[in-house]
Short mmCIF file of C-alpha atoms in Angstrom, two decimals:
data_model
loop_
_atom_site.label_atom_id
_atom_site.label_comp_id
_atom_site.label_asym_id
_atom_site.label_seq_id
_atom_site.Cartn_x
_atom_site.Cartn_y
_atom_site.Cartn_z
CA UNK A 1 90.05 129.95 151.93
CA UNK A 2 91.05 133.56 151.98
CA UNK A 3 93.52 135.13 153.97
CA UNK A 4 93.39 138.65 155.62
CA UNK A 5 95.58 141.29 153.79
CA UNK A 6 98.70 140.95 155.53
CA UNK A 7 98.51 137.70 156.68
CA UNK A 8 100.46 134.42 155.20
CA UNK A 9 99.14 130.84 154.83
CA UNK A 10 101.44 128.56 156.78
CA UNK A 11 102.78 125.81 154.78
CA UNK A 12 100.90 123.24 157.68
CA UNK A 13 97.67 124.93 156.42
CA UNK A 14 98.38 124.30 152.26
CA UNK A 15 99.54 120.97 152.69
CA UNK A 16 96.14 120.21 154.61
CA UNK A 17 93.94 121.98 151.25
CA UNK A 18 95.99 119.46 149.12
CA UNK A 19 94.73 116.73 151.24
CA UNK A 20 91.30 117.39 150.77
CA UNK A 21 91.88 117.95 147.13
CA UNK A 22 92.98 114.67 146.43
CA UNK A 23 90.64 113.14 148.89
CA UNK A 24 87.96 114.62 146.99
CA UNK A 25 89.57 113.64 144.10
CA UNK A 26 90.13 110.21 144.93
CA UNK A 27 85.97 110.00 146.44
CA UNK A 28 84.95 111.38 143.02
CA UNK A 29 86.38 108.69 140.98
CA UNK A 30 85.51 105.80 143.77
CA UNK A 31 81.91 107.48 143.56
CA UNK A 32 82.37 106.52 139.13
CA UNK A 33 82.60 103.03 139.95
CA UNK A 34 80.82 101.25 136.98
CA UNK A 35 81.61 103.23 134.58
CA UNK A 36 82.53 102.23 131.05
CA UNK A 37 86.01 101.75 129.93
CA UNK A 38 86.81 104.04 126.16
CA UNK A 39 90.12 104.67 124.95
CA UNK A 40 90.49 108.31 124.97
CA UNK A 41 87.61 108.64 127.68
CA UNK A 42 87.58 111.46 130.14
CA UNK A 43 84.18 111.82 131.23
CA UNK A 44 81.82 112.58 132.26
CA UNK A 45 80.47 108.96 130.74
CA UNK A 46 83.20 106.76 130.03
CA UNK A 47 86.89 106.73 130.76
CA UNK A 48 90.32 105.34 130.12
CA UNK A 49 92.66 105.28 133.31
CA UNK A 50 94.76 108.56 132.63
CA UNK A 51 91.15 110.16 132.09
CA UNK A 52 89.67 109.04 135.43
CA UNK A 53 92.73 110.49 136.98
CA UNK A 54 91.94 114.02 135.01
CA UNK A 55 88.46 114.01 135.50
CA UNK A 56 88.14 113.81 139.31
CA UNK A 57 91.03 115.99 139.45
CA UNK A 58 89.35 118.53 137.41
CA UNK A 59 85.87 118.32 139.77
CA UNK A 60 88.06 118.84 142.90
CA UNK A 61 89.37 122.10 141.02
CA UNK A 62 92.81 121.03 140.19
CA UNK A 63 94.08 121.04 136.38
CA UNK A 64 96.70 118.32 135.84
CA UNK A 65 98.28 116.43 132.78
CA UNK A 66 95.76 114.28 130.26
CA UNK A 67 98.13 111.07 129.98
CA UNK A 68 99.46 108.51 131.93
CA UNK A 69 103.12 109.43 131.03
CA UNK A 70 102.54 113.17 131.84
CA UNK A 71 100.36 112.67 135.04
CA UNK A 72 103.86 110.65 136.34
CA UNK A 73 106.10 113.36 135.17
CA UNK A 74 104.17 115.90 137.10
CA UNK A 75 104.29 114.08 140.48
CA UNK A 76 107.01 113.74 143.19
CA UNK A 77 107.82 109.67 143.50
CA UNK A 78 106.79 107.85 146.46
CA UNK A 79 107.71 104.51 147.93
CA UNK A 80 104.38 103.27 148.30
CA UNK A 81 104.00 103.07 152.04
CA UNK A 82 104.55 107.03 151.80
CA UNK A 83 100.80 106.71 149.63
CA UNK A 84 98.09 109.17 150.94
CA UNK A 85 94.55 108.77 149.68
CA UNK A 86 94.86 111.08 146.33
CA UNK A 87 98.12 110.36 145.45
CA UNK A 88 98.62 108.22 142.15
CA UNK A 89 99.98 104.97 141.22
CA UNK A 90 101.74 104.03 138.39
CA UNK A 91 102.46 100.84 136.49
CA UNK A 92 104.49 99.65 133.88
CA UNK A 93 104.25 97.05 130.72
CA UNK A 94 107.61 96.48 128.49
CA UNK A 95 109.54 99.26 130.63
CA UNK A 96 106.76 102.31 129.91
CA UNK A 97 103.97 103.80 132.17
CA UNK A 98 101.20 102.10 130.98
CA UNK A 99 98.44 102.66 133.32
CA UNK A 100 97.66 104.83 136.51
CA UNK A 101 95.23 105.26 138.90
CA UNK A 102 94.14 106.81 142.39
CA UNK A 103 95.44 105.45 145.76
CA UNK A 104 92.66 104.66 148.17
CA UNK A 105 94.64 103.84 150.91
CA UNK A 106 94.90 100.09 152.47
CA UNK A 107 96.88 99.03 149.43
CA UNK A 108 93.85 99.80 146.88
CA UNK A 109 92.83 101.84 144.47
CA UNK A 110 90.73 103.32 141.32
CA UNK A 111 90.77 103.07 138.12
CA UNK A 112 89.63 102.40 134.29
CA UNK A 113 91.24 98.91 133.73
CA UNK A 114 90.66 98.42 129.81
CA UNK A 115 88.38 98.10 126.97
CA UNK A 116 84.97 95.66 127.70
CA UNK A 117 85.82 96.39 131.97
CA UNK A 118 84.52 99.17 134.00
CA UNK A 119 85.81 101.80 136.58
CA UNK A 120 86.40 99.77 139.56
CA UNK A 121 88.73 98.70 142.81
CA UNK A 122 91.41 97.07 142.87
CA UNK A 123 94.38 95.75 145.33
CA UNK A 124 97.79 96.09 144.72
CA UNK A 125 98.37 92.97 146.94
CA UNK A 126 96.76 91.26 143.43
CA UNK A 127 99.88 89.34 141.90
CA UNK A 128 99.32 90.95 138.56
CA UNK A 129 99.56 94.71 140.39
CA UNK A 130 102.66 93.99 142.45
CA UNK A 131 103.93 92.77 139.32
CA UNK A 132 103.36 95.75 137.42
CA UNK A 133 103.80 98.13 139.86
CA UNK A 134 105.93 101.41 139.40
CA UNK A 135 105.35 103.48 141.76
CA UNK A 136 103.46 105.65 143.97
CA UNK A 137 103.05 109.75 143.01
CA UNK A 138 102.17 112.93 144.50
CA UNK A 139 101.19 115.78 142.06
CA UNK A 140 103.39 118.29 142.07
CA UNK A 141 100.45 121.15 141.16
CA UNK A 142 98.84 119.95 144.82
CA UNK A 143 101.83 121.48 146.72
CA UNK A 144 102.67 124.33 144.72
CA UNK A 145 104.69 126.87 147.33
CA UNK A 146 104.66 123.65 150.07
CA UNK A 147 107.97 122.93 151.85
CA UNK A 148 109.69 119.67 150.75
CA UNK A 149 109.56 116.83 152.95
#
């Protein structure tokens, strides 16, 4: 949305456009459901997990890191009852971020699971989830000039 010359956006007002951002976001990969798993895969097609997360960040018109390890490096940690719908989550295998994917509120979310799977839905109440679990992220690019807190 523009602004009138002279006028400011209030930070209410930007935090609300990075809401629908990753809500789009987030419907955009829900909407790739199906789709095959590829290492290195960042659509349209096929995907890996940190490619999903690029991809339907990139069709709601927001450019953020390619990998898994950078995607968590550019976003602010969250416990993960602080999760909006958009907002990442993280997990980890022998201490490293080794798969992410996009919070779709009610404790699930999106993503490319691995090679021979497709896109799909998932729970973090699964066991294998909770025990993986890192945490919860909210790109930093989203709330560029947004008060903290």
């Amino acid at each position: 949305c523009a602004t009138s010359p002279g006028t400011r956006e209030s930070p209410s007002n930007r935090v609300i456009a990075a809401d629908r951002v990753a809500a789009r976001a987030a419907a955009t990969a829900a909407s790739l459901v199906g789709a095959p798993y590829r290492y290195g895969g960042a659509g349209p097609d096929d995907f890996d997990c940190s490619g999903l997360v690029y991809y339907s960040y990139r069709l709601a018109g927001v450019t953020v890191p390619r990998v898994s390890r950078d995607q968590m490096r550019a976003s602010r940690p969250l416990q993960l009852d602080e999760a909006r719908v958009g907002d990442l989550v993280f997990f980890s295998i022998a201490g490293k971020v080794s798969h992410v994917g996009i919070y779709l509120g009610d404790h699930r979310f999106v993503h490319a699971p691995s090679t021979g799977r497709t896109v799909a839905i998932a729970s973090l109440r699964q066991p294998y989830y909770q025990r993986h679990f890192l945490r919860a992220g909210r790109l930093d690019v989203l709330f560029a000039g947004a008060p903290d807190g």
